PDB file of C-alpha atoms in Angstrom:
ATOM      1  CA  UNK D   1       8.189  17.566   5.847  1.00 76.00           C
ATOM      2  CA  UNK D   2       4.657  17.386   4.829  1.00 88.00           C
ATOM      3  CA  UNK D   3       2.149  14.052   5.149  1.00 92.00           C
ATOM      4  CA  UNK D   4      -0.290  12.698   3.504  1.00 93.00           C
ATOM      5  CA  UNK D   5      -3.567  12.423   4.772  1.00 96.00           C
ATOM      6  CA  UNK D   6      -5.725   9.429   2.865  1.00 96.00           C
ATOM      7  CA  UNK D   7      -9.249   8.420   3.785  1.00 97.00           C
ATOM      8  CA  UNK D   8     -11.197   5.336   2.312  1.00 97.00           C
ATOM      9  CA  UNK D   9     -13.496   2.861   2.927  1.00 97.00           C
ATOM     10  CA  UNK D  10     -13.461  -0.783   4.591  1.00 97.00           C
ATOM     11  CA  UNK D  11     -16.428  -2.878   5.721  1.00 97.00           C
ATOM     12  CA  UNK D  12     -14.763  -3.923   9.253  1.00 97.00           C
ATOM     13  CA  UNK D  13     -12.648  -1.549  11.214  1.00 97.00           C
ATOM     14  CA  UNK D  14     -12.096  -5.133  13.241  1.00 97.00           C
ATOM     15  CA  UNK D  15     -10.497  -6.494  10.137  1.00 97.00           C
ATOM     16  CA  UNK D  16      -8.937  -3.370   9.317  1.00 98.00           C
ATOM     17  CA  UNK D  17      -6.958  -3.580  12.716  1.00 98.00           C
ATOM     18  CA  UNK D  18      -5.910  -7.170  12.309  1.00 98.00           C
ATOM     19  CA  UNK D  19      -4.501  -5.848   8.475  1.00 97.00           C
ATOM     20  CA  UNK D  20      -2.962  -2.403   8.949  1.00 98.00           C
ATOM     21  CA  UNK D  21      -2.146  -2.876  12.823  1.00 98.00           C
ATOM     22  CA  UNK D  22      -1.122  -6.514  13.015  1.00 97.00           C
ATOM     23  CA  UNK D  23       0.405  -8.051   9.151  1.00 97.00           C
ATOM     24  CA  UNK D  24       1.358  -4.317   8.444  1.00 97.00           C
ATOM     25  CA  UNK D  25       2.686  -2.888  11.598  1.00 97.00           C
ATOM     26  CA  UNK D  26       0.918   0.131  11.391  1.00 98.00           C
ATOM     27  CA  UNK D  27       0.284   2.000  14.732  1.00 98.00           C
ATOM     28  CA  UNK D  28      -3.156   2.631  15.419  1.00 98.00           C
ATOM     29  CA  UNK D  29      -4.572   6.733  15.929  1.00 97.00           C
ATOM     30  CA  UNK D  30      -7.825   8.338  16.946  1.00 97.00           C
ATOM     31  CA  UNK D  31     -10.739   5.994  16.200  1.00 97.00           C
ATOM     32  CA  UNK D  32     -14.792   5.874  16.694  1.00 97.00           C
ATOM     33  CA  UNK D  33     -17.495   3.008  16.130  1.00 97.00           C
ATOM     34  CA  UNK D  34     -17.394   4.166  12.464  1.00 98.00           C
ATOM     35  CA  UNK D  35     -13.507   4.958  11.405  1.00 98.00           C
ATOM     36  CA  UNK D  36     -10.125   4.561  12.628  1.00 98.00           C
ATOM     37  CA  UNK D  37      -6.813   6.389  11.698  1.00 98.00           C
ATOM     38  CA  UNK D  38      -3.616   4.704  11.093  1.00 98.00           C
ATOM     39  CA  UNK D  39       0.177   5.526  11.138  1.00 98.00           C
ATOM     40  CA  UNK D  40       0.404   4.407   7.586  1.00 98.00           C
ATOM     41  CA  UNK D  41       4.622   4.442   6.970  1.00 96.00           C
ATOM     42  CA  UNK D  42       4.480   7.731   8.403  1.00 95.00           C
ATOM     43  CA  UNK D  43       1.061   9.015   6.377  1.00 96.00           C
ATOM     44  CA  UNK D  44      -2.072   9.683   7.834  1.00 97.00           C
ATOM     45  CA  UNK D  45      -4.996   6.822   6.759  1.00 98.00           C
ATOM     46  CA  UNK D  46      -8.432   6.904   8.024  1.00 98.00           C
ATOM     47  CA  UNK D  47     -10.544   4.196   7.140  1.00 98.00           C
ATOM     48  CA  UNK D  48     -14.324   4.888   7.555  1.00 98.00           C
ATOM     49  CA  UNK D  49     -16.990   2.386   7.545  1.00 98.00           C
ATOM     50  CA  UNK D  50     -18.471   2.393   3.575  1.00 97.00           C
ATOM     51  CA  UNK D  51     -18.183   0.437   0.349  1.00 94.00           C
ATOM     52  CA  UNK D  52     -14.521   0.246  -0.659  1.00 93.00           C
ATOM     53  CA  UNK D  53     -13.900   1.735  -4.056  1.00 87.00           C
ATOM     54  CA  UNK D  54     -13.629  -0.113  -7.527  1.00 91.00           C
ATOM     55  CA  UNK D  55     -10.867  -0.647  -9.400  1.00 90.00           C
ATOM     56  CA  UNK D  56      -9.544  -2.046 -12.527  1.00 91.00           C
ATOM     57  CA  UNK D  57      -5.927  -2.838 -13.644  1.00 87.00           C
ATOM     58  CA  UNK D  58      -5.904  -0.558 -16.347  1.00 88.00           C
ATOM     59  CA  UNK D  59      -2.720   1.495 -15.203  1.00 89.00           C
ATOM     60  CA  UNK D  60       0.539  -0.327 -17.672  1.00 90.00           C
ATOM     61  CA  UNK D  61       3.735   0.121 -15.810  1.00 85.00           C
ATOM     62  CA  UNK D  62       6.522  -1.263 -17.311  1.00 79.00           C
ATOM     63  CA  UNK D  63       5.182  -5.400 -17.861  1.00 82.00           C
ATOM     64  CA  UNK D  64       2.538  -4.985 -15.619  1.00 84.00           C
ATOM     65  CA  UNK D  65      -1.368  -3.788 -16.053  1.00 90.00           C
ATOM     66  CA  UNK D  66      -1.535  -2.127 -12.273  1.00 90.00           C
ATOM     67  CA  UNK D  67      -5.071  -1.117 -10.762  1.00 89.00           C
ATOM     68  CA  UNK D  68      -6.273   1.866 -10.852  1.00 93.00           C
ATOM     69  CA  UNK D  69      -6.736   3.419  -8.473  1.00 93.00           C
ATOM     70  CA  UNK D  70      -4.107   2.220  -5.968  1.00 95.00           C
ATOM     71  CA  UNK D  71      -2.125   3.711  -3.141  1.00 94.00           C
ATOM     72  CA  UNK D  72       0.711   2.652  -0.951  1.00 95.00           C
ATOM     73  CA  UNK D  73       4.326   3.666   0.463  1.00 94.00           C
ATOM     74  CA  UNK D  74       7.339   3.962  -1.055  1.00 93.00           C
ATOM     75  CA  UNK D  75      10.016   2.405   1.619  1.00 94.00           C
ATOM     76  CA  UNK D  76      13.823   2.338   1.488  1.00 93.00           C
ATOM     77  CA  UNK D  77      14.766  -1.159   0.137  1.00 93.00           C
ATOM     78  CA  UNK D  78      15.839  -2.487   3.553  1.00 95.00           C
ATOM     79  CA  UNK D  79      12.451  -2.191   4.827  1.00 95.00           C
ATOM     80  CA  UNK D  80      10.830  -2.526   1.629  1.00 96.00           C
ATOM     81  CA  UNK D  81      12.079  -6.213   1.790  1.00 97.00           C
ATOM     82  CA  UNK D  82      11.379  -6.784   5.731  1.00 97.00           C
ATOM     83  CA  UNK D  83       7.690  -5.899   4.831  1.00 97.00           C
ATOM     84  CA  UNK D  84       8.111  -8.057   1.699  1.00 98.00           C
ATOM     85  CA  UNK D  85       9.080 -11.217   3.866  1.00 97.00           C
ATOM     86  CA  UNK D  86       6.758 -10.507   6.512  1.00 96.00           C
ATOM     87  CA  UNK D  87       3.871 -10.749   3.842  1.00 97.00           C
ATOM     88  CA  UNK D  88       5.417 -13.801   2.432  1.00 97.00           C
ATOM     89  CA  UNK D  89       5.311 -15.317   5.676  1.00 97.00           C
ATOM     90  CA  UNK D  90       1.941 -14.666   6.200  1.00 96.00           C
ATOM     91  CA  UNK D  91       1.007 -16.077   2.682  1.00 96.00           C
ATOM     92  CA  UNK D  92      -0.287 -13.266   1.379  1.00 96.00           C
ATOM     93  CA  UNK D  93      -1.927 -13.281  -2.258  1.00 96.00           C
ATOM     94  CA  UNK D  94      -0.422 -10.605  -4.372  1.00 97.00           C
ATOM     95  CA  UNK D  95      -2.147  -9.032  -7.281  1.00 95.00           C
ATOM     96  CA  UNK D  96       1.908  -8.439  -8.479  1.00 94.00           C
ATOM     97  CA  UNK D  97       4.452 -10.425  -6.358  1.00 96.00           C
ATOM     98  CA  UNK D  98       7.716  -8.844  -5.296  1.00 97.00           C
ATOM     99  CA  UNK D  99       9.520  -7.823  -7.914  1.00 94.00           C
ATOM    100  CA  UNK D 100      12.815  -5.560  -9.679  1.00 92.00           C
ATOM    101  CA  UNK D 101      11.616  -3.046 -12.548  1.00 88.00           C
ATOM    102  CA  UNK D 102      13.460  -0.989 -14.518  1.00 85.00           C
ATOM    103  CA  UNK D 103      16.821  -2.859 -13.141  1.00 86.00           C
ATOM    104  CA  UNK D 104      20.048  -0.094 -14.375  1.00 86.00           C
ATOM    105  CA  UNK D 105      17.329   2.702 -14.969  1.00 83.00           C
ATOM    106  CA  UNK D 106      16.636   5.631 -13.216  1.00 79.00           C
ATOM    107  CA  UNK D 107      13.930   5.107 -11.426  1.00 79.00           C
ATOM    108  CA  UNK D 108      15.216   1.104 -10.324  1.00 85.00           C
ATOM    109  CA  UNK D 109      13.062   0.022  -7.745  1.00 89.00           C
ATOM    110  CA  UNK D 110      11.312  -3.012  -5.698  1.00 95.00           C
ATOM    111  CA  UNK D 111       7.416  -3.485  -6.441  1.00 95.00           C
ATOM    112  CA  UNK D 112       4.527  -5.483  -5.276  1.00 97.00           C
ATOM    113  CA  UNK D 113       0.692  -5.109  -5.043  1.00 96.00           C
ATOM    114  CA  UNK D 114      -1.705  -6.620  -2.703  1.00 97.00           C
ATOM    115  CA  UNK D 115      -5.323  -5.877  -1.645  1.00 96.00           C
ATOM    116  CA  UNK D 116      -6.192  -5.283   1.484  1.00 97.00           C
ATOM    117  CA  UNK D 117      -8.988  -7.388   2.956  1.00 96.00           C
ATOM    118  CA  UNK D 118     -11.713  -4.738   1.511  1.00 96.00           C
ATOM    119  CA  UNK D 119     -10.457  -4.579  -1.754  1.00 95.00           C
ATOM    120  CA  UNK D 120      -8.671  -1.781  -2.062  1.00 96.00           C
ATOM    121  CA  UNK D 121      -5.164  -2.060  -4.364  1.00 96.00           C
ATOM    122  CA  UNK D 122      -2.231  -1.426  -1.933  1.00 97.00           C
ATOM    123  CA  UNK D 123       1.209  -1.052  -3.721  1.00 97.00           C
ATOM    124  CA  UNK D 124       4.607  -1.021  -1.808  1.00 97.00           C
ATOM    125  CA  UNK D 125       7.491   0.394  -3.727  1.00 95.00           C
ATOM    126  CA  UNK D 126      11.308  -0.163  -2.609  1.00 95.00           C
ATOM    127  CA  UNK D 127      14.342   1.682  -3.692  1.00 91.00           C
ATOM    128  CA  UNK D 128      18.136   2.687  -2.691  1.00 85.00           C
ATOM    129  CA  UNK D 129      17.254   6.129  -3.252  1.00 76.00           C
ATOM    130  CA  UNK D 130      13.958   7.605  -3.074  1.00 73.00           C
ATOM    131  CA  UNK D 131      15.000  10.430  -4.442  1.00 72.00           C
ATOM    132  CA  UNK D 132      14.692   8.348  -7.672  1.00 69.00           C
ATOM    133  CA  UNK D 133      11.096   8.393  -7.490  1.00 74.00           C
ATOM    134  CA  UNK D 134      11.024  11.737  -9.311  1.00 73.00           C
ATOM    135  CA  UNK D 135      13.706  10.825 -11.545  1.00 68.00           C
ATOM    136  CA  UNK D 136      13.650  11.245 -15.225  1.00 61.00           C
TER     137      UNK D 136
END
């Protein structure tokens, strides 16, 4: 099995604990005074001190204009819609909220993007099979 290694900006690795550690669950790595690595859903993250990048939803999945560029996990539906309560709990704003696409397609699966306190387009994708992902 091979993972992903991902490294981006944030403007407070303080904030950036209270996001990916705490709401997200995400156990914390190797860290200095200017970036700390994360246990991102089983990916590597390392978020460095710096200006997060832009984006712009200019991606069209489906009904929705997504932003581009964007990131995230894609989770088996059980604990696609754990993290998907969890956020709801904690009132989170979402750029898309939880939601079903391409329902009896291949490719079916759970969506919902956020932004992390930076800035920076997260997007958390659920299905029964992940296999599906690569689906045509």
């Amino acid at each position: 099995m091979s993972i992903f290694h991902l490294a981006f900006n944030v403007s407070d690795l303080d904030g950036a604990r209270a996001f990916y550690g705490g709401l997200l669950g995400c156990a914390e790595g190797r860290s200095t005074d200017t970036w700390v690595d994360f246990d991102f859903f089983g990916h590597q993250i390392s978020l460095h001190l710096g200006e997060p990048f832009d984006h712009r939803p200019t991606g069209r999945v489906g009904d929705h204009m997504v932003p581009m560029p964007h990131f995230g996990v894609l989770l088996p539906m059980t604990d696609w819609r754990a993290l998907a309560d969890r956020l709801e709990a904690a009132a989170t704003e979402f750029l898309i909220e939880p939601v079903l696409r391409f329902a009896g397609q291949p490719g079916e699966q759970a969506t919902m993007f956020l932004l992390d306190p930076f800035g920076n387009p997260l997007e958390f994708k659920g299905m029964q099979d992940p296999a599906g992902a690569f689906t045509t």
